[in-house]
Amino acid sequence: MIYLDNAATTYPKPEEVYQAMIESMKEFGANPGRSGHRLALKAGRAIYETRELLSKLFNIENPMNIIFTSNATEGLNLGIKGILKSGDHVITTSMEHNSVLRPLKALESIGVETTIIQCDKTGMINIDDIEKNIKQNTKMIITTHASNVTGTLFPIDEISKIAHENGLLYMVDAAQTAGVYDIDVKSMNIDILAFPGHKSLLGPQGTGGVYIRDGIDVVEMKEGGTGSKSESLIQPEMLPDKFESGTPNTPGIVGLGAGVKFILKTGIENIRKHEEELTEHFIRELEKIDKVKIYGPCDVSKQAPVVSINLGEEDSSEVSYILDKVFNIAVRPGLHCAPLAHKTIGTFEQGVVRFSIGYFNTHEDIENAVKAVREIAKEI
């Protein structure tokens, strides 16, 4: 199969990821941070190594400020629900995933107010619109780094500047960028960064994390055993223990660490260049096909390796089905858990067929995808 659904989960993973997970299960499959024997200590060291690797990738000074979660959604929920309280105002955008929008919608019931900035037809945001909507009770700005529908890259440096000039927190959803685009939490002034492990960080499903800057008061979403301060019935305040109750996904976190090692060894700039070249190749060839409409910037300097299209008025799910069954190409149709993004680009009824490119794709994959789209277009 030609796998072009990397925006959902990257596949395949580097061989090192598979091997690291097998080794962790077979060689030190014990509870980290709970016991003093050698297997538990080895598991704890392996988890801490992944924190260090992520800190290097994102330029995080203290690895303990990284909280491991089961995915980016959990990290976003932690940052959103752990900070916003009744009477607070938050600013976000129409290109956000439901992992941002649904928690915000849920908080409306306790008196949190949300302003959703309308983006343009390519998914681009006018940052002046953010500044115009700041109120006296605004507490936070939350944006994606890149849209999962159009790939549109957001100017997070400029948004963070607005946030901090106005004394606001800035939270970034890096679901589509972590592992491909440079993210420096210091120079970019990111207060909270949520990221999945299973996408471009090349780790397994069920992994992710959130970085929380020092000095931010975040309420934990769960309490329980941490292996620390066990004499107290009160959840410890120190990070990461405050947010990491219960036995962690040690094999998954070790696999995530192996994925980050692969990125650091390969060079994030080399990964990005390869994916940009494939994306450029795909867009330019699609533009030659009648009946194909491409959404988003159509410019690799302005979008992540996500290309969403429609063929005439054909239902996106039908096109996806044909790509799978006839051409053995995996893509994702529909609304991609981002209904407001589809309303923004005008595809709420039809959805789109999303092709998302990863590091292990090739120009041959792109040629085969173009050929398949061309053949389907001839039949409609």
mmCIF file of C-alpha atoms in Angstrom:
data_model
loop_
_atom_site.group_PDB
_atom_site.id
_atom_site.type_symbol
_atom_site.label_atom_id
_atom_site.label_comp_id
_atom_site.label_asym_id
_atom_site.label_seq_id
_atom_site.Cartn_x
_atom_site.Cartn_y
_atom_site.Cartn_z
ATOM 1 C CA MET A 1 0.000 0.000 0.000
ATOM 2 C CA ILE A 2 1.051 3.601 -0.669
ATOM 3 C CA TYR A 3 0.465 5.229 2.693
ATOM 4 C CA LEU A 4 -0.475 8.913 2.463
ATOM 5 C CA ASP A 5 -2.286 9.345 5.778
ATOM 6 C CA ASN A 6 0.677 10.532 7.840
ATOM 7 C CA ALA A 7 -1.231 13.497 9.307
ATOM 8 C CA ALA A 8 -3.296 10.932 11.236
ATOM 9 C CA THR A 9 -0.388 8.653 12.203
ATOM 10 C CA THR A 10 2.968 8.234 10.518
ATOM 11 C CA TYR A 11 3.605 4.803 9.068
ATOM 12 C CA PRO A 12 5.915 2.995 8.866
ATOM 13 C CA LYS A 13 8.133 3.924 11.802
ATOM 14 C CA PRO A 14 11.929 3.750 11.733
ATOM 15 C CA GLU A 15 13.137 0.223 12.492
ATOM 16 C CA GLU A 16 14.832 1.575 15.614
ATOM 17 C CA VAL A 17 11.425 2.405 17.097
ATOM 18 C CA TYR A 18 10.164 -1.163 16.788
ATOM 19 C CA GLN A 19 13.376 -2.583 18.221
ATOM 20 C CA ALA A 20 13.443 -0.163 21.163
ATOM 21 C CA MET A 21 9.888 -1.075 22.141
ATOM 22 C CA ILE A 22 10.574 -4.808 21.951
ATOM 23 C CA GLU A 23 13.717 -4.397 24.036
ATOM 24 C CA SER A 24 11.916 -2.345 26.680
ATOM 25 C CA MET A 25 9.238 -5.020 27.054
ATOM 26 C CA LYS A 26 11.677 -7.922 27.168
ATOM 27 C CA GLU A 27 14.642 -6.443 29.006
ATOM 28 C CA PHE A 28 13.177 -4.035 31.575
ATOM 29 C CA GLY A 29 9.398 -4.365 31.586
ATOM 30 C CA ALA A 30 8.999 -3.120 35.158
ATOM 31 C CA ASN A 31 7.282 -0.126 36.746
ATOM 32 C CA PRO A 32 9.471 2.981 36.552
ATOM 33 C CA GLY A 33 9.722 5.174 39.636
ATOM 34 C CA ARG A 34 7.898 2.680 41.839
ATOM 35 C CA SER A 35 10.582 0.244 42.983
ATOM 36 C CA GLY A 36 14.275 0.289 43.769
ATOM 37 C CA HIS A 37 15.333 -2.811 41.869
ATOM 38 C CA ARG A 38 17.446 -2.643 38.731
ATOM 39 C CA LEU A 39 14.633 -3.244 36.227
ATOM 40 C CA ALA A 40 12.531 -0.403 37.643
ATOM 41 C CA LEU A 41 15.552 1.892 37.660
ATOM 42 C CA LYS A 42 16.392 1.011 34.061
ATOM 43 C CA ALA A 43 12.808 1.749 32.982
ATOM 44 C CA GLY A 44 12.913 5.087 34.818
ATOM 45 C CA ARG A 45 16.187 6.037 33.128
ATOM 46 C CA ALA A 46 14.762 5.148 29.707
ATOM 47 C CA ILE A 47 11.761 7.426 30.268
ATOM 48 C CA TYR A 48 13.987 10.251 31.452
ATOM 49 C CA GLU A 49 16.151 9.845 28.343
ATOM 50 C CA THR A 50 13.082 10.496 26.189
ATOM 51 C CA ARG A 51 12.405 13.672 28.189
ATOM 52 C CA GLU A 52 15.974 14.773 27.501
ATOM 53 C CA LEU A 53 15.676 14.029 23.782
ATOM 54 C CA LEU A 54 12.439 16.016 23.503
ATOM 55 C CA SER A 55 14.040 18.853 25.465
ATOM 56 C CA LYS A 56 16.867 18.953 22.951
ATOM 57 C CA LEU A 57 14.447 18.942 20.022
ATOM 58 C CA PHE A 58 12.260 21.757 21.415
ATOM 59 C CA ASN A 59 15.015 23.659 23.313
ATOM 60 C CA ILE A 60 13.382 23.066 26.685
ATOM 61 C CA GLU A 61 15.696 23.911 29.571
ATOM 62 C CA ASN A 62 14.257 21.527 32.157
ATOM 63 C CA PRO A 63 13.186 18.036 30.959
ATOM 64 C CA MET A 64 10.857 17.777 33.971
ATOM 65 C CA ASN A 65 8.627 20.424 32.377
ATOM 66 C CA ILE A 66 7.576 17.802 29.819
ATOM 67 C CA ILE A 67 4.472 15.869 30.846
ATOM 68 C CA PHE A 68 3.860 12.584 29.049
ATOM 69 C CA THR A 69 0.288 12.025 27.847
ATOM 70 C CA SER A 70 -1.484 9.458 25.717
ATOM 71 C CA ASN A 71 -1.746 11.878 22.753
ATOM 72 C CA ALA A 72 -1.820 15.592 21.898
ATOM 73 C CA THR A 73 -5.532 15.747 22.735
ATOM 74 C CA GLU A 74 -4.847 14.928 26.372
ATOM 75 C CA GLY A 75 -2.128 17.580 26.480
ATOM 76 C CA LEU A 76 -4.455 20.191 25.007
ATOM 77 C CA ASN A 77 -7.181 19.304 27.496
ATOM 78 C CA LEU A 78 -4.715 19.582 30.351
ATOM 79 C CA GLY A 79 -3.566 23.034 29.275
ATOM 80 C CA ILE A 80 -7.056 24.319 28.488
ATOM 81 C CA LYS A 81 -9.043 22.919 31.400
ATOM 82 C CA GLY A 82 -6.190 23.252 33.859
ATOM 83 C CA ILE A 83 -5.873 27.009 33.320
ATOM 84 C CA LEU A 84 -9.152 28.576 32.197
ATOM 85 C CA LYS A 85 -11.710 29.427 34.874
ATOM 86 C CA SER A 86 -15.103 31.108 35.032
ATOM 87 C CA GLY A 87 -14.880 34.686 33.795
ATOM 88 C CA ASP A 88 -11.814 34.067 31.620
ATOM 89 C CA HIS A 89 -11.714 34.877 27.917
ATOM 90 C CA VAL A 90 -9.702 32.880 25.374
ATOM 91 C CA ILE A 91 -8.900 33.547 21.711
ATOM 92 C CA THR A 92 -8.548 30.795 19.126
ATOM 93 C CA THR A 93 -9.132 30.365 15.373
ATOM 94 C CA SER A 94 -11.498 28.792 12.880
ATOM 95 C CA MET A 95 -8.774 26.371 11.691
ATOM 96 C CA GLU A 96 -8.490 24.509 14.987
ATOM 97 C CA HIS A 97 -8.996 20.805 15.526
ATOM 98 C CA ASN A 98 -11.829 19.630 17.770
ATOM 99 C CA SER A 99 -9.162 18.785 20.349
ATOM 100 C CA VAL A 100 -9.058 22.530 20.985
ATOM 101 C CA LEU A 101 -12.613 23.533 20.129
ATOM 102 C CA ARG A 102 -14.489 20.867 22.088
ATOM 103 C CA PRO A 103 -12.740 21.519 25.424
ATOM 104 C CA LEU A 104 -13.361 25.241 24.933
ATOM 105 C CA LYS A 105 -17.007 24.603 24.112
ATOM 106 C CA ALA A 106 -17.332 22.441 27.215
ATOM 107 C CA LEU A 107 -15.925 25.252 29.370
ATOM 108 C CA GLU A 108 -18.652 27.633 28.223
ATOM 109 C CA SER A 109 -20.912 25.918 30.754
ATOM 110 C CA ILE A 110 -18.756 27.254 33.608
ATOM 111 C CA GLY A 111 -18.512 30.768 32.195
ATOM 112 C CA VAL A 112 -15.413 30.716 29.987
ATOM 113 C CA GLU A 113 -15.837 32.949 26.929
ATOM 114 C CA THR A 114 -14.267 32.029 23.575
ATOM 115 C CA THR A 115 -13.570 34.229 20.556
ATOM 116 C CA ILE A 116 -12.930 32.287 17.341
ATOM 117 C CA ILE A 117 -10.985 34.350 14.786
ATOM 118 C CA GLN A 118 -12.160 33.714 11.241
ATOM 119 C CA CYS A 119 -9.340 32.710 8.874
ATOM 120 C CA ASP A 120 -9.395 33.204 5.099
ATOM 121 C CA LYS A 121 -10.185 30.627 2.404
ATOM 122 C CA THR A 122 -6.612 29.288 2.437
ATOM 123 C CA GLY A 123 -6.633 28.905 6.204
ATOM 124 C CA MET A 124 -4.428 31.954 6.796
ATOM 125 C CA ILE A 125 -4.986 34.157 9.827
ATOM 126 C CA ASN A 126 -4.739 37.941 9.976
ATOM 127 C CA ILE A 127 -2.899 38.528 13.236
ATOM 128 C CA ASP A 128 -4.428 42.001 13.515
ATOM 129 C CA ASP A 129 -7.722 40.222 14.155
ATOM 130 C CA ILE A 130 -6.200 38.585 17.227
ATOM 131 C CA GLU A 131 -5.045 41.897 18.657
ATOM 132 C CA LYS A 132 -8.431 43.533 18.018
ATOM 133 C CA ASN A 133 -10.211 40.862 20.053
ATOM 134 C CA ILE A 134 -8.109 41.038 23.205
ATOM 135 C CA LYS A 135 -10.203 42.045 26.212
ATOM 136 C CA GLN A 136 -9.490 42.947 29.799
ATOM 137 C CA ASN A 137 -10.324 39.383 30.899
ATOM 138 C CA THR A 138 -8.447 37.608 28.079
ATOM 139 C CA LYS A 139 -6.175 34.983 29.594
ATOM 140 C CA MET A 140 -4.887 32.861 26.741
ATOM 141 C CA ILE A 141 -4.405 32.572 22.986
ATOM 142 C CA ILE A 142 -4.500 29.054 21.531
ATOM 143 C CA THR A 143 -3.615 28.268 17.919
ATOM 144 C CA THR A 144 -2.512 25.380 15.826
ATOM 145 C CA HIS A 145 0.992 25.511 14.346
ATOM 146 C CA ALA A 146 -0.292 24.007 11.090
ATOM 147 C CA SER A 147 -3.812 23.081 10.023
ATOM 148 C CA ASN A 148 -4.526 19.371 9.743
ATOM 149 C CA VAL A 149 -6.911 20.147 6.843
ATOM 150 C CA THR A 150 -4.951 22.533 4.609
ATOM 151 C CA GLY A 151 -1.487 22.370 6.146
ATOM 152 C CA THR A 152 -1.521 26.160 6.504
ATOM 153 C CA LEU A 153 1.360 27.273 8.741
ATOM 154 C CA PHE A 154 0.551 29.866 11.383
ATOM 155 C CA PRO A 155 2.926 32.756 12.238
ATOM 156 C CA ILE A 156 3.453 31.588 15.802
ATOM 157 C CA ASP A 157 6.397 33.949 16.393
ATOM 158 C CA GLU A 158 4.161 36.936 15.651
ATOM 159 C CA ILE A 159 1.245 35.562 17.656
ATOM 160 C CA SER A 160 3.436 34.870 20.682
ATOM 161 C CA LYS A 161 4.726 38.444 20.511
ATOM 162 C CA ILE A 162 1.154 39.768 20.665
ATOM 163 C CA ALA A 163 0.369 37.407 23.541
ATOM 164 C CA HIS A 164 3.294 38.443 25.682
ATOM 165 C CA GLU A 165 3.006 42.148 24.934
ATOM 166 C CA ASN A 166 -0.493 41.847 26.401
ATOM 167 C CA GLY A 167 0.438 39.606 29.328
ATOM 168 C CA LEU A 168 -1.362 36.564 27.915
ATOM 169 C CA LEU A 169 -0.441 32.889 27.822
ATOM 170 C CA TYR A 170 0.187 31.339 24.416
ATOM 171 C CA MET A 171 -0.563 27.673 23.810
ATOM 172 C CA VAL A 172 0.456 25.934 20.582
ATOM 173 C CA ASP A 173 -0.994 22.748 19.103
ATOM 174 C CA ALA A 174 1.988 21.175 17.306
ATOM 175 C CA ALA A 175 0.153 18.050 16.143
ATOM 176 C CA GLN A 176 1.155 18.550 12.498
ATOM 177 C CA THR A 177 4.594 20.106 12.956
ATOM 178 C CA ALA A 178 6.526 18.514 15.833
ATOM 179 C CA GLY A 179 9.348 16.527 14.236
ATOM 180 C CA VAL A 180 9.312 18.342 10.883
ATOM 181 C CA TYR A 181 9.416 22.070 11.676
ATOM 182 C CA ASP A 182 11.796 23.817 14.049
ATOM 183 C CA ILE A 183 10.132 24.499 17.392
ATOM 184 C CA ASP A 184 12.090 26.445 19.992
ATOM 185 C CA VAL A 185 9.943 27.178 23.032
ATOM 186 C CA LYS A 186 12.389 29.842 24.229
ATOM 187 C CA SER A 187 12.874 31.914 21.080
ATOM 188 C CA MET A 188 9.226 31.436 20.065
ATOM 189 C CA ASN A 189 7.988 32.332 23.573
ATOM 190 C CA ILE A 190 5.664 29.337 23.757
ATOM 191 C CA ASP A 191 4.120 28.915 27.200
ATOM 192 C CA ILE A 192 2.430 25.567 26.586
ATOM 193 C CA LEU A 193 3.205 23.167 23.732
ATOM 194 C CA ALA A 194 1.072 20.090 23.069
ATOM 195 C CA PHE A 195 2.453 17.410 20.746
ATOM 196 C CA PRO A 196 1.595 13.845 19.685
ATOM 197 C CA GLY A 197 4.180 11.098 19.708
ATOM 198 C CA HIS A 198 2.620 9.047 16.921
ATOM 199 C CA LYS A 199 2.785 11.556 14.073
ATOM 200 C CA SER A 200 5.969 13.199 12.820
ATOM 201 C CA LEU A 201 7.894 12.390 16.007
ATOM 202 C CA LEU A 202 7.712 8.850 14.607
ATOM 203 C CA GLY A 203 6.728 7.182 17.873
ATOM 204 C CA PRO A 204 3.899 4.716 18.509
ATOM 205 C CA GLN A 205 0.232 5.463 19.055
ATOM 206 C CA GLY A 206 -0.776 6.169 22.627
ATOM 207 C CA THR A 207 2.079 8.614 23.193
ATOM 208 C CA GLY A 208 2.353 12.381 23.334
ATOM 209 C CA GLY A 209 3.150 15.169 25.692
ATOM 210 C CA VAL A 210 2.753 18.750 26.803
ATOM 211 C CA TYR A 211 5.432 21.239 27.778
ATOM 212 C CA ILE A 212 4.426 23.686 30.516
ATOM 213 C CA ARG A 213 6.639 26.689 31.181
ATOM 214 C CA ASP A 214 7.763 27.342 34.750
ATOM 215 C CA GLY A 215 5.516 29.669 36.712
ATOM 216 C CA ILE A 216 2.206 28.695 35.107
ATOM 217 C CA ASP A 217 -0.462 27.483 37.500
ATOM 218 C CA VAL A 218 -2.139 24.463 35.918
ATOM 219 C CA VAL A 219 -4.651 22.309 37.783
ATOM 220 C CA GLU A 220 -4.096 18.568 37.408
ATOM 221 C CA MET A 221 -6.799 16.495 35.699
ATOM 222 C CA LYS A 222 -6.189 13.363 37.763
ATOM 223 C CA GLU A 223 -4.649 12.370 41.071
ATOM 224 C CA GLY A 224 -3.095 9.113 42.162
ATOM 225 C CA GLY A 225 0.115 7.204 42.653
ATOM 226 C CA THR A 226 3.298 8.887 41.473
ATOM 227 C CA GLY A 227 5.943 6.939 43.377
ATOM 228 C CA SER A 228 6.831 10.196 45.161
ATOM 229 C CA LYS A 229 5.647 11.720 48.454
ATOM 230 C CA SER A 230 3.601 8.585 49.073
ATOM 231 C CA GLU A 231 3.133 9.537 52.715
ATOM 232 C CA SER A 232 0.819 12.383 51.632
ATOM 233 C CA LEU A 233 -2.809 12.094 50.543
ATOM 234 C CA ILE A 234 -2.371 15.310 48.554
ATOM 235 C CA GLN A 235 -1.092 15.243 44.958
ATOM 236 C CA PRO A 236 2.549 16.426 44.798
ATOM 237 C CA GLU A 237 3.133 19.828 43.201
ATOM 238 C CA MET A 238 6.484 19.037 41.583
ATOM 239 C CA LEU A 239 6.677 18.358 37.856
ATOM 240 C CA PRO A 240 6.146 16.027 36.138
ATOM 241 C CA ASP A 241 4.659 14.052 39.061
ATOM 242 C CA LYS A 242 1.787 16.505 39.503
ATOM 243 C CA PHE A 243 0.341 15.450 36.143
ATOM 244 C CA GLU A 244 1.644 11.898 35.695
ATOM 245 C CA SER A 245 -0.321 9.723 38.115
ATOM 246 C CA GLY A 246 -0.395 6.010 37.418
ATOM 247 C CA THR A 247 1.886 3.622 35.573
ATOM 248 C CA PRO A 248 3.217 5.241 32.393
ATOM 249 C CA ASN A 249 3.312 3.732 28.924
ATOM 250 C CA THR A 250 6.976 2.776 29.229
ATOM 251 C CA PRO A 251 7.319 0.872 25.917
ATOM 252 C CA GLY A 252 5.523 3.679 24.083
ATOM 253 C CA ILE A 253 7.657 6.414 25.645
ATOM 254 C CA VAL A 254 10.816 4.442 24.872
ATOM 255 C CA GLY A 255 9.600 4.063 21.276
ATOM 256 C CA LEU A 256 8.946 7.789 21.135
ATOM 257 C CA GLY A 257 12.489 8.404 22.324
ATOM 258 C CA ALA A 258 13.800 6.196 19.523
ATOM 259 C CA GLY A 259 11.747 8.215 17.032
ATOM 260 C CA VAL A 260 13.215 11.487 18.314
ATOM 261 C CA LYS A 261 16.726 9.987 18.157
ATOM 262 C CA PHE A 262 16.080 9.145 14.497
ATOM 263 C CA ILE A 263 14.982 12.741 13.825
ATOM 264 C CA LEU A 264 18.027 14.219 15.549
ATOM 265 C CA LYS A 265 20.335 11.813 13.718
ATOM 266 C CA THR A 266 18.726 12.381 10.308
ATOM 267 C CA GLY A 267 18.416 16.142 10.786
ATOM 268 C CA ILE A 268 15.051 17.845 11.040
ATOM 269 C CA GLU A 269 16.013 20.126 8.155
ATOM 270 C CA ASN A 270 16.627 17.072 5.930
ATOM 271 C CA ILE A 271 13.272 15.577 6.883
ATOM 272 C CA ARG A 272 11.517 18.871 6.167
ATOM 273 C CA LYS A 273 13.298 19.331 2.828
ATOM 274 C CA HIS A 274 12.310 15.844 1.662
ATOM 275 C CA GLU A 275 8.668 16.319 2.621
ATOM 276 C CA GLU A 276 8.580 19.773 1.017
ATOM 277 C CA GLU A 277 9.968 18.394 -2.239
ATOM 278 C CA LEU A 278 7.323 15.679 -2.356
ATOM 279 C CA THR A 279 4.565 18.159 -1.489
ATOM 280 C CA GLU A 280 5.717 20.555 -4.211
ATOM 281 C CA HIS A 281 5.838 17.680 -6.709
ATOM 282 C CA PHE A 282 2.309 16.608 -5.800
ATOM 283 C CA ILE A 283 0.742 20.079 -5.906
ATOM 284 C CA ARG A 284 2.301 20.992 -9.253
ATOM 285 C CA GLU A 285 1.096 17.755 -10.855
ATOM 286 C CA LEU A 286 -2.404 18.018 -9.393
ATOM 287 C CA GLU A 287 -2.735 21.522 -10.831
ATOM 288 C CA LYS A 288 -2.544 19.968 -14.312
ATOM 289 C CA ILE A 289 -5.580 17.734 -13.788
ATOM 290 C CA ASP A 290 -9.041 18.963 -14.808
ATOM 291 C CA LYS A 291 -11.792 18.752 -12.174
ATOM 292 C CA VAL A 292 -9.298 18.781 -9.281
ATOM 293 C CA LYS A 293 -9.657 21.561 -6.737
ATOM 294 C CA ILE A 294 -6.780 22.009 -4.304
ATOM 295 C CA TYR A 295 -7.316 23.747 -0.962
ATOM 296 C CA GLY A 296 -4.894 25.728 1.148
ATOM 297 C CA PRO A 297 -1.937 27.960 0.218
ATOM 298 C CA CYS A 298 -0.528 25.608 -2.493
ATOM 299 C CA ASP A 299 2.900 26.879 -1.438
ATOM 300 C CA VAL A 300 5.334 24.674 0.491
ATOM 301 C CA SER A 301 6.790 27.701 2.264
ATOM 302 C CA LYS A 302 3.348 28.328 3.766
ATOM 303 C CA GLN A 303 2.029 24.835 4.412
ATOM 304 C CA ALA A 304 2.939 21.567 6.033
ATOM 305 C CA PRO A 305 2.989 18.390 3.865
ATOM 306 C CA VAL A 306 -0.808 18.135 3.795
ATOM 307 C CA VAL A 307 -2.632 18.421 0.469
ATOM 308 C CA SER A 308 -6.428 18.358 0.443
ATOM 309 C CA ILE A 309 -8.423 18.115 -2.763
ATOM 310 C CA ASN A 310 -11.816 17.405 -4.264
ATOM 311 C CA LEU A 311 -12.699 15.980 -7.664
ATOM 312 C CA GLY A 312 -15.645 17.859 -9.072
ATOM 313 C CA GLU A 313 -18.699 17.303 -6.895
ATOM 314 C CA GLU A 314 -17.764 13.727 -5.968
ATOM 315 C CA ASP A 315 -18.172 12.778 -2.335
ATOM 316 C CA SER A 316 -14.760 12.732 -0.661
ATOM 317 C CA SER A 317 -15.464 9.378 1.010
ATOM 318 C CA GLU A 318 -16.259 7.799 -2.352
ATOM 319 C CA VAL A 319 -12.999 9.052 -3.850
ATOM 320 C CA SER A 320 -11.086 7.768 -0.843
ATOM 321 C CA TYR A 321 -12.763 4.376 -1.167
ATOM 322 C CA ILE A 322 -11.712 4.109 -4.809
ATOM 323 C CA LEU A 323 -8.135 5.129 -3.988
ATOM 324 C CA ASP A 324 -8.000 2.384 -1.380
ATOM 325 C CA LYS A 325 -9.778 -0.456 -3.179
ATOM 326 C CA VAL A 326 -8.632 0.155 -6.753
ATOM 327 C CA PHE A 327 -5.263 1.878 -6.397
ATOM 328 C CA ASN A 328 -4.083 0.657 -2.968
ATOM 329 C CA ILE A 329 -3.535 4.220 -1.734
ATOM 330 C CA ALA A 330 -4.400 5.187 1.848
ATOM 331 C CA VAL A 331 -5.763 8.708 2.396
ATOM 332 C CA ARG A 332 -8.348 10.275 4.703
ATOM 333 C CA PRO A 333 -11.650 11.810 3.556
ATOM 334 C CA GLY A 334 -14.328 13.793 5.379
ATOM 335 C CA LEU A 335 -14.099 16.562 7.950
ATOM 336 C CA HIS A 336 -10.916 15.480 9.798
ATOM 337 C CA CYS A 337 -12.310 16.418 13.239
ATOM 338 C CA ALA A 338 -12.116 20.080 12.210
ATOM 339 C CA PRO A 339 -15.613 21.217 11.157
ATOM 340 C CA LEU A 340 -14.924 24.945 11.450
ATOM 341 C CA ALA A 341 -11.870 24.597 9.219
ATOM 342 C CA HIS A 342 -14.064 23.033 6.555
ATOM 343 C CA LYS A 343 -16.627 25.804 6.912
ATOM 344 C CA THR A 344 -13.757 28.267 6.511
ATOM 345 C CA ILE A 345 -12.552 26.768 3.225
ATOM 346 C CA GLY A 346 -16.073 25.959 1.968
ATOM 347 C CA THR A 347 -16.002 22.152 2.150
ATOM 348 C CA PHE A 348 -18.282 21.423 5.113
ATOM 349 C CA GLU A 349 -20.789 19.488 2.989
ATOM 350 C CA GLN A 350 -18.385 17.653 0.689
ATOM 351 C CA GLY A 351 -15.393 17.219 2.948
ATOM 352 C CA VAL A 352 -12.026 16.790 1.261
ATOM 353 C CA VAL A 353 -9.677 13.992 0.289
ATOM 354 C CA ARG A 354 -6.558 14.577 2.361
ATOM 355 C CA PHE A 355 -3.177 13.320 1.217
ATOM 356 C CA SER A 356 -0.543 13.711 3.941
ATOM 357 C CA ILE A 357 3.075 13.019 3.156
ATOM 358 C CA GLY A 358 5.714 11.544 5.462
ATOM 359 C CA TYR A 359 9.467 11.061 5.508
ATOM 360 C CA PHE A 360 9.275 7.505 4.179
ATOM 361 C CA ASN A 361 7.236 8.447 1.112
ATOM 362 C CA THR A 362 8.966 8.688 -2.266
ATOM 363 C CA HIS A 363 8.562 10.536 -5.558
ATOM 364 C CA GLU A 364 7.314 7.233 -6.982
ATOM 365 C CA ASP A 365 4.508 7.260 -4.400
ATOM 366 C CA ILE A 366 3.585 10.761 -5.542
ATOM 367 C CA GLU A 367 3.609 9.775 -9.216
ATOM 368 C CA ASN A 368 1.319 6.831 -8.467
ATOM 369 C CA ALA A 369 -1.041 9.053 -6.484
ATOM 370 C CA VAL A 370 -1.166 11.599 -9.302
ATOM 371 C CA LYS A 371 -1.879 8.839 -11.819
ATOM 372 C CA ALA A 372 -4.706 7.510 -9.652
ATOM 373 C CA VAL A 373 -6.299 10.943 -9.257
ATOM 374 C CA ARG A 374 -6.006 11.522 -13.005
ATOM 375 C CA GLU A 375 -7.753 8.223 -13.769
ATOM 376 C CA ILE A 376 -10.561 8.895 -11.286
ATOM 377 C CA ALA A 377 -11.024 12.407 -12.702
ATOM 378 C CA LYS A 378 -11.502 10.964 -16.198
ATOM 379 C CA GLU A 379 -14.404 8.842 -14.973
ATOM 380 C CA ILE A 380 -16.443 11.577 -13.323
#
